[in-house]
Coordinates of C-alpha atoms in Angstrom, one line a residue:
Chain A
M1 CA 89.1 65.9 115.4
K2 CA 90.7 65.1 112.0
K3 CA 88.5 62.5 110.4
R4 CA 89.3 62.6 106.7
S5 CA 88.8 59.3 105.0
K6 CA 85.5 59.0 103.2
L7 CA 85.4 59.2 99.4
Y8 CA 83.5 62.0 97.7
S9 CA 82.0 62.0 94.2
I10 CA 83.3 64.6 91.7
G11 CA 80.0 66.5 92.2
E12 CA 80.2 66.4 96.0
T13 CA 83.9 67.5 95.8
S14 CA 83.1 70.3 93.5
K15 CA 80.4 71.6 95.9
L16 CA 82.5 71.1 99.0
K17 CA 85.6 72.8 97.6
N18 CA 83.9 75.3 95.4
L19 CA 85.8 74.3 92.3
S20 CA 83.9 73.4 89.1
I21 CA 83.6 69.8 87.9
K22 CA 85.1 70.9 84.6
A23 CA 88.2 72.2 86.5
L24 CA 88.5 68.9 88.5
R25 CA 88.4 66.9 85.2
Y26 CA 91.0 69.3 83.7
Y27 CA 93.4 68.9 86.6
H28 CA 93.0 65.1 86.3
K29 CA 93.7 65.2 82.6
E30 CA 96.7 67.4 83.3
K31 CA 97.9 64.8 85.9
I32 CA 97.9 67.5 88.6
L33 CA 95.2 66.0 90.8
M34 CA 94.5 62.3 90.2
P35 CA 91.2 61.0 91.7
A36 CA 91.7 58.7 94.7
Y37 CA 89.4 56.1 93.0
I38 CA 87.9 55.7 89.6
N39 CA 84.9 53.3 89.2
E40 CA 86.0 51.0 86.4
S41 CA 82.5 50.3 85.1
T42 CA 81.1 53.8 85.2
G43 CA 84.3 55.8 84.9
Y44 CA 83.1 58.1 87.7
R45 CA 85.8 59.9 89.6
Y46 CA 86.0 59.9 93.5
Y47 CA 88.2 62.0 95.7
S48 CA 89.3 61.4 99.3
A49 CA 89.0 64.0 102.0
E50 CA 92.8 64.0 102.4
Q51 CA 93.1 65.4 98.8
F52 CA 91.1 68.4 99.7
I53 CA 94.2 70.3 100.9
H54 CA 95.6 69.7 97.4
I55 CA 92.6 71.4 95.9
D56 CA 93.3 74.3 98.3
I57 CA 96.9 74.4 96.9
I58 CA 95.6 74.4 93.3
K59 CA 93.2 77.2 94.2
A60 CA 95.9 79.2 95.9
G61 CA 98.2 78.6 92.9
R62 CA 95.6 80.0 90.5
Q63 CA 95.4 83.2 92.6
L64 CA 99.2 83.3 92.5
N65 CA 99.3 83.2 88.7
V66 CA 101.0 79.8 88.7
S67 CA 100.8 78.1 85.3
I68 CA 99.6 74.6 84.6
E69 CA 103.2 73.5 83.8
E70 CA 104.5 74.9 87.1
M71 CA 101.6 73.4 89.0
R72 CA 102.5 70.0 87.5
K73 CA 106.1 70.4 88.7
I74 CA 105.0 71.4 92.2
F75 CA 102.7 68.3 92.5
S76 CA 105.3 65.9 91.0
S77 CA 108.0 66.9 93.5
A78 CA 105.3 67.4 96.3
N79 CA 107.9 68.9 98.6
T80 CA 107.2 71.9 100.8
E81 CA 110.8 73.2 100.7
E82 CA 110.7 73.1 96.9
L83 CA 107.3 74.9 96.9
L84 CA 108.9 77.7 99.0
F85 CA 111.8 77.9 96.6
F86 CA 109.4 78.0 93.7
L87 CA 107.4 80.8 95.4
E88 CA 110.6 82.9 95.9
Q89 CA 111.3 82.5 92.2
K90 CA 107.8 83.5 91.4
K91 CA 108.3 86.7 93.4
K92 CA 111.4 87.5 91.4
D93 CA 109.4 87.0 88.2
I94 CA 106.7 89.3 89.5
D95 CA 109.3 91.9 90.3
A96 CA 110.7 91.7 86.8
Q97 CA 107.1 92.0 85.4
I98 CA 106.5 95.1 87.6
N99 CA 109.7 96.7 86.4
Q100 CA 108.8 96.1 82.8
L101 CA 105.3 97.6 83.4
N102 CA 106.8 100.6 85.1
S103 CA 109.1 101.1 82.2
V104 CA 106.1 101.0 79.8
K105 CA 104.4 103.6 82.0
N106 CA 107.5 105.7 81.9
K107 CA 107.7 105.5 78.1
I108 CA 104.0 106.6 77.9
D109 CA 104.8 109.6 80.1
I110 CA 107.7 110.5 78.0
L111 CA 105.7 110.2 74.7
R112 CA 102.8 112.1 76.2
K113 CA 105.1 114.9 77.4
R114 CA 106.7 115.1 74.0
I115 CA 103.4 115.5 72.3
D116 CA 102.2 118.1 74.8
D117 CA 105.5 120.0 74.4
S118 CA 105.2 119.8 70.6
F119 CA 101.8 121.4 70.7
N120 CA 103.0 124.2 73.0
I121 CA 106.0 124.8 70.8
M122 CA 103.8 125.0 67.7
N123 CA 101.9 127.8 69.4
D124 CA 105.0 130.0 69.5
E125 CA 104.5 131.7 66.2
D126 CA 107.4 134.0 66.5
F127 CA 111.1 133.9 67.7
K128 CA 111.6 133.1 71.3
V129 CA 114.7 132.7 73.5
T130 CA 114.6 129.4 75.2
H131 CA 117.0 128.2 77.9
F132 CA 118.1 124.6 77.7
Q133 CA 120.0 122.6 80.2
E134 CA 122.9 120.5 78.9
R135 CA 121.5 117.9 76.5
Y136 CA 123.0 114.6 75.2
L137 CA 122.7 113.2 71.8
M138 CA 123.5 110.2 69.7
T139 CA 124.4 111.2 66.2
T140 CA 125.2 109.6 62.8
P141 CA 126.6 111.6 59.9
S142 CA 124.0 112.9 57.6
T143 CA 124.0 111.6 54.0
E144 CA 121.2 113.9 52.9
G145 CA 121.9 115.3 49.5
K146 CA 124.1 112.4 48.6
E147 CA 121.2 109.9 49.1
S148 CA 117.6 110.4 48.3
S149 CA 116.4 111.2 51.8
D150 CA 117.4 111.4 55.5
L151 CA 115.6 108.1 56.2
L152 CA 118.7 106.0 55.8
D153 CA 120.4 108.0 58.5
Y154 CA 117.5 107.6 60.8
S155 CA 117.5 103.9 60.2
T156 CA 121.2 103.8 61.0
L157 CA 120.5 105.8 64.2
D158 CA 117.7 103.4 65.1
C159 CA 120.0 100.5 64.8
L160 CA 122.6 102.2 67.0
M161 CA 120.1 103.0 69.6
E162 CA 118.8 99.4 69.7
N163 CA 122.3 97.9 69.7
Y164 CA 123.3 100.0 72.7
E165 CA 119.9 99.6 74.4
I166 CA 119.4 103.3 74.6
K167 CA 115.8 104.5 75.3
S168 CA 114.3 106.9 72.9
I169 CA 112.9 110.1 74.4
Y170 CA 111.1 110.9 71.1
E171 CA 113.3 113.9 70.3
S172 CA 115.1 113.6 67.1
G173 CA 116.2 115.9 64.3
T174 CA 119.0 117.1 62.1
L175 CA 122.0 119.3 62.9
Y176 CA 122.9 121.8 60.2
Y177 CA 126.2 123.6 59.6
I178 CA 125.6 127.2 58.7
D179 CA 128.1 128.7 56.4
E180 CA 129.1 132.4 56.2
T181 CA 126.4 133.2 53.7
G182 CA 123.8 131.6 56.0
H183 CA 123.3 128.5 53.9
P184 CA 122.6 125.4 56.0
T185 CA 124.2 122.0 55.3
P186 CA 122.9 118.9 57.1
T187 CA 125.8 117.4 59.1
F188 CA 124.2 114.9 61.5
V189 CA 120.9 113.4 62.3
F190 CA 120.5 112.9 66.0
E191 CA 118.3 111.5 68.8
L192 CA 118.4 113.2 72.2
I193 CA 119.0 110.7 75.0
N194 CA 118.5 110.9 78.7
K195 CA 121.3 111.8 81.2
E196 CA 121.3 108.2 82.6
D197 CA 122.1 106.7 79.3
Y198 CA 124.7 109.3 78.6
F199 CA 126.6 108.5 81.8
K200 CA 126.6 104.8 81.0
N201 CA 128.8 105.3 77.9
K202 CA 129.9 108.9 77.5
D203 CA 132.2 108.2 74.5
L204 CA 129.3 107.3 72.3
F205 CA 127.5 110.6 72.6
S206 CA 127.8 114.4 72.0
I207 CA 126.7 117.2 74.2
L208 CA 124.6 120.2 73.5
P209 CA 125.8 123.0 75.8
T210 CA 123.6 124.6 78.5
G211 CA 122.4 128.1 77.5
N212 CA 120.0 130.2 75.5
Y213 CA 118.8 129.2 72.1
L214 CA 116.9 131.2 69.6
T215 CA 113.9 129.1 68.7
L216 CA 111.4 129.2 65.9
S217 CA 108.8 126.7 64.9
Y218 CA 107.5 126.0 61.4
T219 CA 105.1 123.7 59.6
N220 CA 105.2 122.3 56.1
K221 CA 102.9 125.2 55.2
N222 CA 105.1 128.2 56.3
R223 CA 108.5 126.6 56.2
N224 CA 110.1 128.9 53.6
E225 CA 108.8 132.0 55.1
K226 CA 110.0 131.1 58.6
M227 CA 113.4 130.0 57.4
L228 CA 113.9 133.4 55.7
Q229 CA 112.7 135.1 58.9
L230 CA 115.4 133.3 60.9
R231 CA 118.1 134.0 58.4
N232 CA 117.3 137.7 58.3
F233 CA 117.2 137.9 62.1
I234 CA 120.7 136.3 62.3
I235 CA 122.2 138.6 59.7
G236 CA 120.4 141.6 61.1
N237 CA 121.7 141.0 64.6
K238 CA 125.1 140.0 63.3
L239 CA 124.9 136.8 65.3
H240 CA 127.8 134.4 64.9
V241 CA 125.9 131.2 64.2
I242 CA 127.7 127.9 63.2
H243 CA 125.0 125.3 63.9
C244 CA 121.3 125.0 63.7
L245 CA 119.2 122.2 65.2
E246 CA 116.0 121.1 63.6
L247 CA 113.8 119.1 66.0
Y248 CA 110.8 117.2 64.7
L249 CA 107.6 117.9 66.5
F250 CA 104.9 115.4 67.4
T251 CA 101.9 117.4 66.5
D252 CA 99.9 115.3 64.0
I253 CA 101.8 112.0 63.8
F254 CA 99.1 110.4 61.7
D255 CA 99.0 112.9 58.8
V256 CA 101.8 111.7 56.5
N257 CA 101.7 114.9 54.4
A258 CA 102.1 117.3 57.3
F259 CA 105.1 117.9 59.5
S260 CA 106.4 120.5 61.9
C261 CA 109.8 121.3 63.4
Q262 CA 111.4 123.6 65.8
L263 CA 114.7 125.3 64.8
Q264 CA 117.1 126.0 67.6
V265 CA 120.1 128.2 67.3
Y266 CA 122.7 128.4 70.1
I267 CA 123.2 132.1 71.0
K268 CA 125.7 132.3 73.8
E269 CA 126.6 135.8 72.6
Y270 CA 123.0 137.2 72.3
N271 CA 121.2 138.9 75.2
Chain B
M1 CA 115.1 119.1 54.3
K2 CA 112.0 116.8 54.4
K3 CA 111.9 114.9 51.2
R4 CA 109.8 111.8 51.8
S5 CA 108.1 110.6 48.6
K6 CA 109.9 107.7 47.0
L7 CA 108.4 104.2 47.2
Y8 CA 110.3 101.4 48.9
S9 CA 110.0 97.7 48.4
I10 CA 109.0 95.6 51.4
G11 CA 112.6 94.4 51.6
E12 CA 114.0 97.9 51.6
T13 CA 111.4 99.0 54.1
S14 CA 112.2 96.1 56.3
K15 CA 115.9 97.0 56.3
L16 CA 115.4 100.7 56.6
K17 CA 113.0 100.4 59.5
N18 CA 114.4 97.3 61.2
L19 CA 111.1 95.5 61.1
S20 CA 110.8 92.0 59.6
I21 CA 109.1 91.4 56.2
K22 CA 106.9 88.9 58.1
A23 CA 105.8 91.6 60.5
L24 CA 105.1 94.1 57.6
R25 CA 103.0 91.4 55.9
Y26 CA 101.2 90.8 59.2
Y27 CA 100.3 94.4 59.8
H28 CA 99.0 94.6 56.2
K29 CA 96.9 91.5 56.7
E30 CA 95.6 93.0 60.0
K31 CA 94.7 96.2 58.1
I32 CA 97.0 98.3 60.4
L33 CA 99.5 99.4 57.8
M34 CA 98.4 99.2 54.2
P35 CA 101.1 99.4 51.6
A36 CA 101.1 102.7 49.6
Y37 CA 101.1 100.6 46.4
I38 CA 100.7 97.0 45.4
N39 CA 101.9 95.9 42.0
E40 CA 98.9 94.2 40.4
S41 CA 100.9 91.7 38.3
T42 CA 103.5 90.7 40.9
G43 CA 101.6 91.3 44.1
Y44 CA 104.7 93.0 45.5
R45 CA 104.1 95.5 48.3
Y46 CA 105.6 99.0 48.3
Y47 CA 105.7 101.6 51.1
S48 CA 106.0 105.4 50.9
A49 CA 108.6 107.2 53.0
E50 CA 105.7 109.1 54.6
Q51 CA 104.5 105.8 56.1
F52 CA 107.7 105.3 58.0
I53 CA 106.5 107.3 61.0
H54 CA 103.6 104.8 61.1
I55 CA 106.1 102.0 61.4
D56 CA 107.6 104.0 64.3
I57 CA 104.2 104.2 65.9
I58 CA 103.7 100.4 65.5
K59 CA 107.2 99.7 66.9
A60 CA 106.5 102.1 69.9
G61 CA 103.1 100.4 70.4
R62 CA 104.8 97.0 70.6
Q63 CA 107.1 98.3 73.3
L64 CA 104.1 99.7 75.1
N65 CA 102.2 96.3 75.2
V66 CA 99.5 97.6 72.8
S67 CA 97.5 94.7 71.4
I68 CA 96.8 94.2 67.7
E69 CA 93.1 95.1 68.3
E70 CA 94.1 98.3 70.0
M71 CA 96.6 99.1 67.3
R72 CA 93.9 98.7 64.7
K73 CA 91.7 101.2 66.6
I74 CA 94.5 103.7 66.9
F75 CA 95.2 103.6 63.1
S76 CA 91.5 103.6 62.1
S77 CA 90.8 106.8 64.1
A78 CA 94.3 108.2 63.3
N79 CA 93.9 111.0 65.7
T80 CA 96.7 112.3 68.0
E81 CA 94.2 113.4 70.7
E82 CA 92.6 110.0 70.7
L83 CA 96.1 108.3 70.9
L84 CA 96.8 110.4 74.0
F85 CA 93.5 109.4 75.5
F86 CA 94.3 105.8 74.7
L87 CA 97.7 106.0 76.3
E88 CA 96.2 107.4 79.5
Q89 CA 93.8 104.4 79.6
K90 CA 96.8 102.2 79.0
K91 CA 98.5 103.7 82.1
K92 CA 95.5 102.9 84.2
D93 CA 95.4 99.3 82.9
I94 CA 99.1 99.1 83.8
D95 CA 98.5 100.4 87.4
A96 CA 95.7 97.8 87.8
Q97 CA 98.1 95.1 86.6
I98 CA 100.8 96.3 89.0
N99 CA 98.4 96.3 91.9
Q100 CA 97.3 92.7 91.0
L101 CA 101.0 91.6 90.9
N102 CA 101.8 93.3 94.2
S103 CA 98.8 91.5 95.8
V104 CA 100.1 88.2 94.5
K105 CA 103.5 89.0 96.0
N106 CA 101.8 89.9 99.2
K107 CA 100.0 86.5 99.2
I108 CA 103.2 84.7 98.6
D109 CA 104.8 86.5 101.6
I110 CA 101.9 85.6 103.8
L111 CA 102.0 81.9 102.8
R112 CA 105.8 81.7 103.1
K113 CA 105.6 83.3 106.6
R114 CA 102.8 80.9 107.6
I115 CA 104.9 77.9 106.5
D116 CA 108.0 79.3 108.3
D117 CA 106.0 79.9 111.4
S118 CA 104.5 76.4 111.2
F119 CA 107.9 74.9 111.2
N120 CA 109.0 77.0 114.2
I121 CA 105.9 76.1 116.1
M122 CA 106.4 72.4 115.4
N123 CA 109.9 72.6 117.0
D124 CA 108.3 73.6 120.3
E125 CA 107.9 70.1 121.7
D126 CA 106.6 71.2 125.1
F127 CA 104.2 73.8 126.6
K128 CA 105.0 77.4 126.0
V129 CA 103.3 80.7 126.9
T130 CA 102.9 82.7 123.8
H131 CA 101.6 86.3 123.7
F132 CA 99.2 87.2 120.9
Q133 CA 97.9 90.6 119.9
E134 CA 94.2 91.0 119.3
R135 CA 93.2 88.7 116.5
Y136 CA 90.1 88.7 114.2
L137 CA 88.3 85.7 113.0
M138 CA 85.5 84.6 110.6
T139 CA 83.6 81.7 112.0
T140 CA 80.9 79.2 111.1
P141 CA 79.2 76.8 113.6
S142 CA 80.9 73.5 113.7
T143 CA 78.7 70.5 112.6
E144 CA 81.4 68.0 113.5
G145 CA 79.9 64.9 115.1
K146 CA 76.6 65.5 113.5
E147 CA 78.1 65.2 110.0
S148 CA 80.9 62.9 108.9
S149 CA 83.7 65.5 109.0
D150 CA 84.6 69.2 109.5
L151 CA 85.0 69.6 105.7
L152 CA 81.5 70.8 105.2
D153 CA 82.2 73.6 107.7
Y154 CA 85.4 74.7 105.9
S155 CA 83.6 74.7 102.6
T156 CA 80.9 77.0 104.2
L157 CA 83.7 79.2 105.5
D158 CA 85.4 79.3 102.2
C159 CA 82.2 80.4 100.5
L160 CA 81.7 83.1 103.1
M161 CA 85.3 84.4 102.7
E162 CA 84.9 84.5 98.9
N163 CA 81.5 86.2 99.1
Y164 CA 82.8 89.0 101.3
E165 CA 86.1 89.2 99.4
I166 CA 88.2 88.5 102.5
K167 CA 91.8 87.5 102.0
S168 CA 93.0 84.3 103.6
I169 CA 96.1 84.6 105.8
Y170 CA 96.3 80.8 105.8
E171 CA 95.5 80.5 109.5
S172 CA 92.4 78.3 110.1
G173 CA 91.3 75.8 112.7
T174 CA 88.6 74.8 115.1
L175 CA 87.4 76.4 118.3
Y176 CA 86.5 73.9 121.1
Y177 CA 84.3 74.4 124.1
I178 CA 85.9 72.8 127.2
D179 CA 83.4 71.4 129.7
E180 CA 84.1 71.0 133.5
T181 CA 85.5 67.5 133.0
G182 CA 87.9 68.9 130.4
H183 CA 86.1 67.3 127.5
P184 CA 86.4 69.4 124.3
T185 CA 83.4 70.0 121.9
P186 CA 84.0 71.6 118.5
T187 CA 81.9 74.8 118.5
F188 CA 83.2 76.8 115.5
V189 CA 85.6 76.4 112.6
F190 CA 87.4 79.7 111.9
E191 CA 89.8 81.5 109.6
L192 CA 91.9 84.3 111.0
I193 CA 91.6 87.5 109.0
N194 CA 93.7 90.6 108.9
K195 CA 92.9 93.8 110.7
E196 CA 92.1 95.7 107.5
D197 CA 89.4 93.2 106.5
Y198 CA 88.0 93.2 110.1
F199 CA 87.5 97.0 110.1
K200 CA 85.7 96.9 106.8
N201 CA 82.8 95.0 108.3
K202 CA 83.2 94.4 112.1
D203 CA 79.8 92.8 112.5
L204 CA 80.8 89.8 110.5
F205 CA 83.7 88.8 112.7
S206 CA 84.7 87.7 116.2
I207 CA 87.7 88.8 118.3
L208 CA 90.3 86.8 120.1
P209 CA 91.6 88.9 123.0
T210 CA 95.1 90.2 123.4
G211 CA 97.0 88.2 126.0
N212 CA 98.9 85.1 127.0
Y213 CA 98.0 81.7 125.6
L214 CA 99.3 78.4 126.6
T215 CA 100.4 76.7 123.4
L216 CA 101.3 73.1 122.5
S217 CA 101.8 71.6 119.1
Y218 CA 101.1 68.0 118.1
T219 CA 101.3 65.9 114.9
N220 CA 99.1 63.0 113.9
K221 CA 101.7 60.7 115.5
N222 CA 101.7 62.1 119.1
R223 CA 98.3 63.7 119.2
N224 CA 96.7 61.6 122.0
E225 CA 99.8 61.9 124.2
K226 CA 99.9 65.7 123.8
M227 CA 96.2 66.1 124.4
L228 CA 96.4 64.3 127.7
Q229 CA 99.5 66.3 128.7
L230 CA 97.5 69.6 128.1
R231 CA 94.5 68.3 130.0
N232 CA 96.6 67.3 133.0
F233 CA 98.4 70.6 133.0
I234 CA 95.1 72.5 133.0
I235 CA 93.6 70.4 135.8
G236 CA 96.9 70.3 137.8
N237 CA 97.2 74.1 137.7
K238 CA 93.4 74.5 138.3
L239 CA 93.2 76.8 135.3
H240 CA 89.7 78.0 134.4
V241 CA 89.6 77.1 130.7
I242 CA 86.5 77.5 128.6
H243 CA 87.8 77.5 125.1
C244 CA 90.7 75.9 123.2
L245 CA 91.8 76.8 119.7
E246 CA 93.2 74.3 117.4
L247 CA 95.2 75.9 114.5
Y248 CA 96.3 73.9 111.5
L249 CA 100.0 74.1 110.7
F250 CA 101.5 74.1 107.2
T251 CA 104.4 71.8 107.7
D252 CA 104.0 69.1 105.1
I253 CA 101.1 70.2 103.0
F254 CA 101.6 67.5 100.4
D255 CA 101.5 64.5 102.7
V256 CA 97.8 63.7 102.9
N257 CA 98.3 61.3 105.8
A258 CA 100.1 63.7 108.0
F259 CA 98.9 66.7 109.8
S260 CA 100.0 69.0 112.6
C261 CA 98.2 71.5 114.8
Q262 CA 98.9 74.0 117.5
L263 CA 96.6 74.1 120.5
Q264 CA 96.1 77.5 122.1
V265 CA 94.4 78.1 125.4
Y266 CA 93.8 81.6 126.6
I267 CA 95.2 82.0 130.2
K268 CA 94.4 85.5 131.4
E269 CA 94.7 84.2 135.0
Y270 CA 97.9 82.2 134.6
N271 CA 101.3 83.8 135.2

């Protein structure tokens, strides 16, 4: 029943095993599948029928994303137990790749949601009361005013986020201290972080309390007008406001001259 | 609050945005991020603060597996809506990649199971009655005897499997017709296929019935002895046997001189 002995030319082998002559030559060159016999005068390669299962292994390996380097290792040890061990490792690699891809998908979802939310927020032309759940933030003291811009602070913050391997949820901004006359002073720049990262290392982060916030969005075009509007509202309603958050919106991220933000003022007292 | 105008040297930009000078030069060369100003006499590159969000986009893109070619497209259209559309496409690509990786994992599991099963079967030195659920097979007529070996048949079968996109479950062999004297004639070579593939195109395939099978494994070393044992058992028990399956086992797939098989005889009548 098993009569595998005859030699087959590279052309015959290619046809019988549905693997190109080019591929057979390549696997020879890479010392993965050595021909059973090479005619010294013509240089023609011949394969024995017993080698055909090795071609099956190579073909299976290609389907299993096995690299040439790995294939060479498998054939140099030529041990079924080691092949099984290798395949288990391969499965772990695949799991790691799948996790990485899922995390990329997750990042895309977060970014997309942030852009969608930004457009919705931009459509709120007037004041609004918005309820927020508890939020967590990573902060660094603002040097704005002392330095030429807030960029240095964001770069400090970026480094901190990277060092602690904290995922960005694309929500960043500046926290202002509001004095008695209503004048804002930048105190911190911040990035909001997710609950999961917060609970990994609570000491690093601050909390924004659950509750109602007075919110108002502005663009570079109507900024001054909107700021005045907010200030008058706070004074007119005798709100006790100490802090104001300014969150950058992702509306047109390519236009370097345009920007938009949402102001958020915590109004525990206001109904 | 937003004062982004000053120019920054490539070194300053690199430090502020935590992206190497080499990378900045590369993105310039690739026409993805053009410096805001290049000093004609020194050739030094300068970046404006407004461009820093573009560096953020590039950095985010790298985390999201965006290729250089794709990055160039994003920056040449510079449109947020198009970016969102691109990201949705990216998610679909990722889903396709995850599916492909899961199918590789699945193939590894099937191969591993087949090897494990093969070793277990090999340990059965004597007859055994094994119950099998309904199994499905793709067949091609055996030309063994007429031709020099059964290899041609397997290569025909391989082509059929590939053409119909049927997944191998690494269970193949030969089906023998047993005549009244107990002499076996190879009739078909076959590959077992999974239920899913069977139901996709029933007409292409044959069925092995549910039921008890008399099984016996052999290696190249004890083949003749075992074959005789089976024949005597069938005759001695007056079993009415028409077909015998010979399934190739994956015990030592690297040893070209060794092989092992399991014989399976359907014994509806036998208890």
